[in-house]
CSV table of C-alpha atoms and ligand atoms in Angstrom, one decimal:
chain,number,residue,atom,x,y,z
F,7,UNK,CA,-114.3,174.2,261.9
F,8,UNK,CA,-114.7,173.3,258.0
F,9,UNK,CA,-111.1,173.9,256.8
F,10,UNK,CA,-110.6,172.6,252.7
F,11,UNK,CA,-107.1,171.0,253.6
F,12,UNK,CA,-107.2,169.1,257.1
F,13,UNK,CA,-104.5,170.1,259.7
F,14,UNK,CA,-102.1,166.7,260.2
F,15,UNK,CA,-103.5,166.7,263.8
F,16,UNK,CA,-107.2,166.0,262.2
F,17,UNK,CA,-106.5,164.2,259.2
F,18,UNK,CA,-104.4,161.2,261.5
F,19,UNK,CA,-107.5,161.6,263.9
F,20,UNK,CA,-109.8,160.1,260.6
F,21,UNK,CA,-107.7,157.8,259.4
F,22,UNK,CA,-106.3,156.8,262.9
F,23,UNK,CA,-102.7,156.4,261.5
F,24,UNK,CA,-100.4,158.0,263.7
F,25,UNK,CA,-97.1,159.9,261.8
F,26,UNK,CA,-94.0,158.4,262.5
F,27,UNK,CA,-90.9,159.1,261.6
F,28,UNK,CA,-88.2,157.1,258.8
F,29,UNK,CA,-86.2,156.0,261.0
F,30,UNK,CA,-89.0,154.1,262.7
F,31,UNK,CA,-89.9,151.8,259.6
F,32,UNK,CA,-86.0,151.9,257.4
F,33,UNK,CA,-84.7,149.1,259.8
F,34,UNK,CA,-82.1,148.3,257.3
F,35,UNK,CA,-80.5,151.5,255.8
F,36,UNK,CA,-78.1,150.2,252.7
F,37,UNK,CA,-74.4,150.8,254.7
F,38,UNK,CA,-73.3,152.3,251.7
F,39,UNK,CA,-74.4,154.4,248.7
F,40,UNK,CA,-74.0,152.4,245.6
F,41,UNK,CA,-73.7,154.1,241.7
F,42,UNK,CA,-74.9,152.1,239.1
F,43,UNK,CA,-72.7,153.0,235.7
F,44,UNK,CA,-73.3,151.5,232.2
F,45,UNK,CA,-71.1,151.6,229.5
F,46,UNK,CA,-72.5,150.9,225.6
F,47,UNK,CA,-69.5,150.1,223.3
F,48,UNK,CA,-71.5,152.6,220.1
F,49,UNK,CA,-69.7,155.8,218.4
F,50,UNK,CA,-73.1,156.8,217.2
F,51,UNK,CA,-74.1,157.5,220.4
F,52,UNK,CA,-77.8,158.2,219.1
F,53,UNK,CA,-79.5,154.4,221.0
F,54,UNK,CA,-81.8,156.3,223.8
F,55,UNK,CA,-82.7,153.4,226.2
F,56,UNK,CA,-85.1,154.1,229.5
F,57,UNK,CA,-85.1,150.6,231.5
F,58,UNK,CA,-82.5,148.9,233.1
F,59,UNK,CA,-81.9,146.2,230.7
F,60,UNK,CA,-81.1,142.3,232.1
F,61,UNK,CA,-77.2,142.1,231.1
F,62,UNK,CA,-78.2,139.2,228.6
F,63,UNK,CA,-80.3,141.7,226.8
F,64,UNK,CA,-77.4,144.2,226.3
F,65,UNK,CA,-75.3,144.4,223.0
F,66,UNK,CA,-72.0,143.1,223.1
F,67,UNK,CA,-69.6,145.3,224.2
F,68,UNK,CA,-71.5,146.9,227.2
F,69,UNK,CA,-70.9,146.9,230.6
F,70,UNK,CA,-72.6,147.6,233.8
F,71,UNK,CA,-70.6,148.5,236.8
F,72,UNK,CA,-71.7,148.8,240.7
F,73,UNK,CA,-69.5,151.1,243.0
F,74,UNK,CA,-69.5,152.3,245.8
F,75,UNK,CA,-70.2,156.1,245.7
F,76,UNK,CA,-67.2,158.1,244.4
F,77,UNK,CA,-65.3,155.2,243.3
F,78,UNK,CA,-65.1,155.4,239.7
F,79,UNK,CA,-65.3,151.7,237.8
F,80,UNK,CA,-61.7,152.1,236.2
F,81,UNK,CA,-58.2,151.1,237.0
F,82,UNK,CA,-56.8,154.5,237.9
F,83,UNK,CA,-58.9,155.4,240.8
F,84,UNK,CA,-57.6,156.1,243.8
F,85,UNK,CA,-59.3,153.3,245.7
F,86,UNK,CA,-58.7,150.4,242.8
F,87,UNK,CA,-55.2,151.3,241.3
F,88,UNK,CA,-53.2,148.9,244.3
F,89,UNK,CA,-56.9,146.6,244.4
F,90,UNK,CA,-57.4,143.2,241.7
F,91,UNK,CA,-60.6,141.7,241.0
F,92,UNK,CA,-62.3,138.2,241.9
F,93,UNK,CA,-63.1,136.3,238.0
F,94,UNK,CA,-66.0,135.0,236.4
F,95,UNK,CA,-65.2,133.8,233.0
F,96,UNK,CA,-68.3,132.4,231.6
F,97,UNK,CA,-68.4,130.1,228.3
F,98,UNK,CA,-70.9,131.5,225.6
F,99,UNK,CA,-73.7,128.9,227.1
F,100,UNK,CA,-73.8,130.7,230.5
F,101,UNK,CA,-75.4,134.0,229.0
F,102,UNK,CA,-78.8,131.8,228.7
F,103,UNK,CA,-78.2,130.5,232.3
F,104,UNK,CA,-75.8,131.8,234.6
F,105,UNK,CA,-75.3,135.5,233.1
F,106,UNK,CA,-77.9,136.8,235.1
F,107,UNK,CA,-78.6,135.4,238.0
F,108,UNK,CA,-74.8,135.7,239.2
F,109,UNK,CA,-74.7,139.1,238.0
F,110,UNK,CA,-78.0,139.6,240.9
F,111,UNK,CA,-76.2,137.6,243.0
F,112,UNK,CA,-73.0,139.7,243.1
F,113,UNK,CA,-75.6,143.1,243.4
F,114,UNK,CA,-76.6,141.8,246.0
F,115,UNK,CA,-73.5,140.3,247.8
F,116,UNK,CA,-72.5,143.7,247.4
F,117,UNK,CA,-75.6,146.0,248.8
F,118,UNK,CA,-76.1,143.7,251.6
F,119,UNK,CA,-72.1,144.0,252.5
F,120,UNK,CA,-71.9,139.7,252.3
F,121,UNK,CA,-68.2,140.0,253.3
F,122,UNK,CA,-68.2,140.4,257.0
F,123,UNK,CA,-65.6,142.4,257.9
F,124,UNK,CA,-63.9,142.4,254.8
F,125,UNK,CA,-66.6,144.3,252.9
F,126,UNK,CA,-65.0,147.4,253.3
F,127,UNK,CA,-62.4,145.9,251.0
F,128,UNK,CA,-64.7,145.6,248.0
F,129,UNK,CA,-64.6,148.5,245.8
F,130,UNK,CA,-67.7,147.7,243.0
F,131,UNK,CA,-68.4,144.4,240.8
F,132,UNK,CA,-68.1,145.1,237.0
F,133,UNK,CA,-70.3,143.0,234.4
F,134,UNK,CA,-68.8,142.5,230.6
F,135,UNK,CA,-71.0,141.6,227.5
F,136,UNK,CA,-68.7,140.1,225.2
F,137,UNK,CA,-69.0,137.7,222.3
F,138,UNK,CA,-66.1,136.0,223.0
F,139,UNK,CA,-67.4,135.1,226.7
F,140,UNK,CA,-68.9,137.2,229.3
F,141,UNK,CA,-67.0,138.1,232.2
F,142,UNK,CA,-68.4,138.9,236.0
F,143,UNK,CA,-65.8,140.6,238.4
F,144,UNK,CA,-66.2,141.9,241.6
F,145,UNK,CA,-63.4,144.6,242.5
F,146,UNK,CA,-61.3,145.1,245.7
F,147,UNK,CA,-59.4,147.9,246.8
F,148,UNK,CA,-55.8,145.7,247.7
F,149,UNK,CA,-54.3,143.0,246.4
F,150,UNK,CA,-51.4,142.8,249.4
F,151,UNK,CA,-54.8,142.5,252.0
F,152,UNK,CA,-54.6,138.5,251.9
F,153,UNK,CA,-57.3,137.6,254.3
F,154,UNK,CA,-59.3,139.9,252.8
F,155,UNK,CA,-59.1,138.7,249.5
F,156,UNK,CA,-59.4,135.4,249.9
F,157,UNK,CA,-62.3,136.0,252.3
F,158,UNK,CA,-64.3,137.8,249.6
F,159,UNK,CA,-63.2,135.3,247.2
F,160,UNK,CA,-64.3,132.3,249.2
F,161,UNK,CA,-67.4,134.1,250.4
F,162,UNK,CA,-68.2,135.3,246.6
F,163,UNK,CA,-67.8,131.7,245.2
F,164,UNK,CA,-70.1,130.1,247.7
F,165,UNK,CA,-72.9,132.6,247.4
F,166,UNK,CA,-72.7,132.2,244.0
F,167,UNK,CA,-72.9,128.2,244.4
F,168,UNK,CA,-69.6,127.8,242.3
F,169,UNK,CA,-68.8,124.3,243.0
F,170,UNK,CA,-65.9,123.4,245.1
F,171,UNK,CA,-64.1,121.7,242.3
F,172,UNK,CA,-64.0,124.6,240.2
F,173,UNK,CA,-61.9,127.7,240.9
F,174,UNK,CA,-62.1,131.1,240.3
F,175,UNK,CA,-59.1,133.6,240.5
F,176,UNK,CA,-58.4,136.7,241.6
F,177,UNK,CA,-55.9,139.0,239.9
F,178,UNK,CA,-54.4,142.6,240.4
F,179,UNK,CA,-55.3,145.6,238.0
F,180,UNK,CA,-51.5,146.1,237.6
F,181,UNK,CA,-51.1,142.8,235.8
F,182,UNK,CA,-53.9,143.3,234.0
F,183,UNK,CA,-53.1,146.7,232.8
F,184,UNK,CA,-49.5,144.9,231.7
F,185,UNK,CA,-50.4,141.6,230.3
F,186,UNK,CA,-48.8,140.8,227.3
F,187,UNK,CA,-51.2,137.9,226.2
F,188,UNK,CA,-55.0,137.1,226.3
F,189,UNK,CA,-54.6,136.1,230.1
F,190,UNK,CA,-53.5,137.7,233.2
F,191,UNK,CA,-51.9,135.1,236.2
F,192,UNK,CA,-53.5,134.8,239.3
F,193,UNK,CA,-52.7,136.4,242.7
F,194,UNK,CA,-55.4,133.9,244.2
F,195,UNK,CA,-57.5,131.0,243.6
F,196,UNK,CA,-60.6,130.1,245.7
N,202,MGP,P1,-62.5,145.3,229.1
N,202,MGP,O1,-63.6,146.1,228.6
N,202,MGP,O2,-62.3,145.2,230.6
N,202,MGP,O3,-62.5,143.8,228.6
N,202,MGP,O4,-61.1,145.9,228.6
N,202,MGP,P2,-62.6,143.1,227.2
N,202,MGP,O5,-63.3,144.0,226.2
N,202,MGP,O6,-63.0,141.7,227.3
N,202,MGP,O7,-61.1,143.1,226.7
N,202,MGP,P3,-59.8,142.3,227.2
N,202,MGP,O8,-58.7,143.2,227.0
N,202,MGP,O9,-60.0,142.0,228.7
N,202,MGP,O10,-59.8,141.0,226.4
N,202,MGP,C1,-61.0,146.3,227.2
N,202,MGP,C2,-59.8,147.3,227.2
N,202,MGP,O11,-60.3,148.5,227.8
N,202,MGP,C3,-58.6,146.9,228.0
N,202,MGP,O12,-57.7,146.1,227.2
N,202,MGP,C4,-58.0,148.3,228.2
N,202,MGP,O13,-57.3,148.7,227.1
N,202,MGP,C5,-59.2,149.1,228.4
N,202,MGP,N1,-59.6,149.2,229.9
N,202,MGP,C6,-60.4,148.4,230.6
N,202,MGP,N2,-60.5,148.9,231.8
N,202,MGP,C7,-61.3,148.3,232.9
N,202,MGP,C8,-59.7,150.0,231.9
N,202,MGP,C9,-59.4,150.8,233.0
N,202,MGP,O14,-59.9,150.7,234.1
N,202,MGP,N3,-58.6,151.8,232.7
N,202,MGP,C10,-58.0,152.0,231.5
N,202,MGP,N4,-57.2,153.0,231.2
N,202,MGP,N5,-58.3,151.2,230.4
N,202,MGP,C11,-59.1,150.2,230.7
């Protein structure tokens, strides 16, 4: 019978493909669902943009957050306002080199849950565009959860081939909501 749309049942008999299901081929569902947020530092508001720009590309001022879905990339939330956040400080030479690649790196320490069985401890990782120095942080939910802090921390500076002779630090939103002068004191260093 001469039908104009094949039946499924005839159209997998010509092409010989058989119809599976997602779950068969998604082997690796994402454990979490992820928001991608970007803030442009510009009162005009008029800039209309359509690609996701390479953070070296943005203006300064901008930022790019990941978080996990209905975490919202500020202080106040619910599941950052007791949490701190692993430090990247880069000099004005890493934009050309470093910027990045360690801001895919964290994307994708994050997606692929690189902290064992601490990830559930990581809240989102924040990227800053700034003249004076870009800055790379990756968020967690406590800052009185020790072993999971330092875990992420030592975890985070490995993956992002920090070398062991440099450290990174990890501070609390509360102190940095409160500082007083252009830097916060450390909780941890990994
Ligand atoms: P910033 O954008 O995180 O860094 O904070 P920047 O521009 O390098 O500035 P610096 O202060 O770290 O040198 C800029 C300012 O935005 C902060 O000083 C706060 O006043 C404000 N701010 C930043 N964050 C992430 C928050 C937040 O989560 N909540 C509130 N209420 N203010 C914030």
């Amino acid at each position: 019978m001469a039908t104009a749309e094949p039946s499924e049942e005839e159209s997998s008999e010509e092409t010989n493909q058989e119809i599976v299901s997602p779950e068969s081929y998604i082997k690796h569902p994402l454990q979490n669902r992820w928001s991608l947020w970007f803030f442009k530092n510009d009162k005009s508001k008029t800039w209309l943009y359509n690609h996701i720009q390479l953070s070296s590309n943005l203006m300064s001022g901008c930022d790019y957050s990941l978080f996990k879905d209905g975490i919202e990339p500020m202080w106040e939330d619910e599941r950052n306002k007791r949490g701190g956040r692993w430090l990247l400080t880069l000099n004005k030479q890493q934009r050309k080199y470093d910027l990045d690649r360690f801001w895919l790196e964290t994307l994708l320490c994050l997606i692929g849950e690189a902290f064992d069985d601490y990830s559930d401890d990581v809240c989102g990782a924040v990227v800053n565009v700034r003249t004076k120095g870009d800055k790379i942080a990756v968020w967690t939910s406590d800052y009185e959860n020790r072993e999971a802090v330092t875990h992420i921390g030592r975890v985070y500076k490995e993956r992002l081939g920090i070398p062991m002779n440099m450290t990174i630090g990890y501070q609390s939103h509360a102190d940095t909501a409160t500082k007083s002068g252009s830097t916060t004191k450390n909780k941890f260093v990994v």
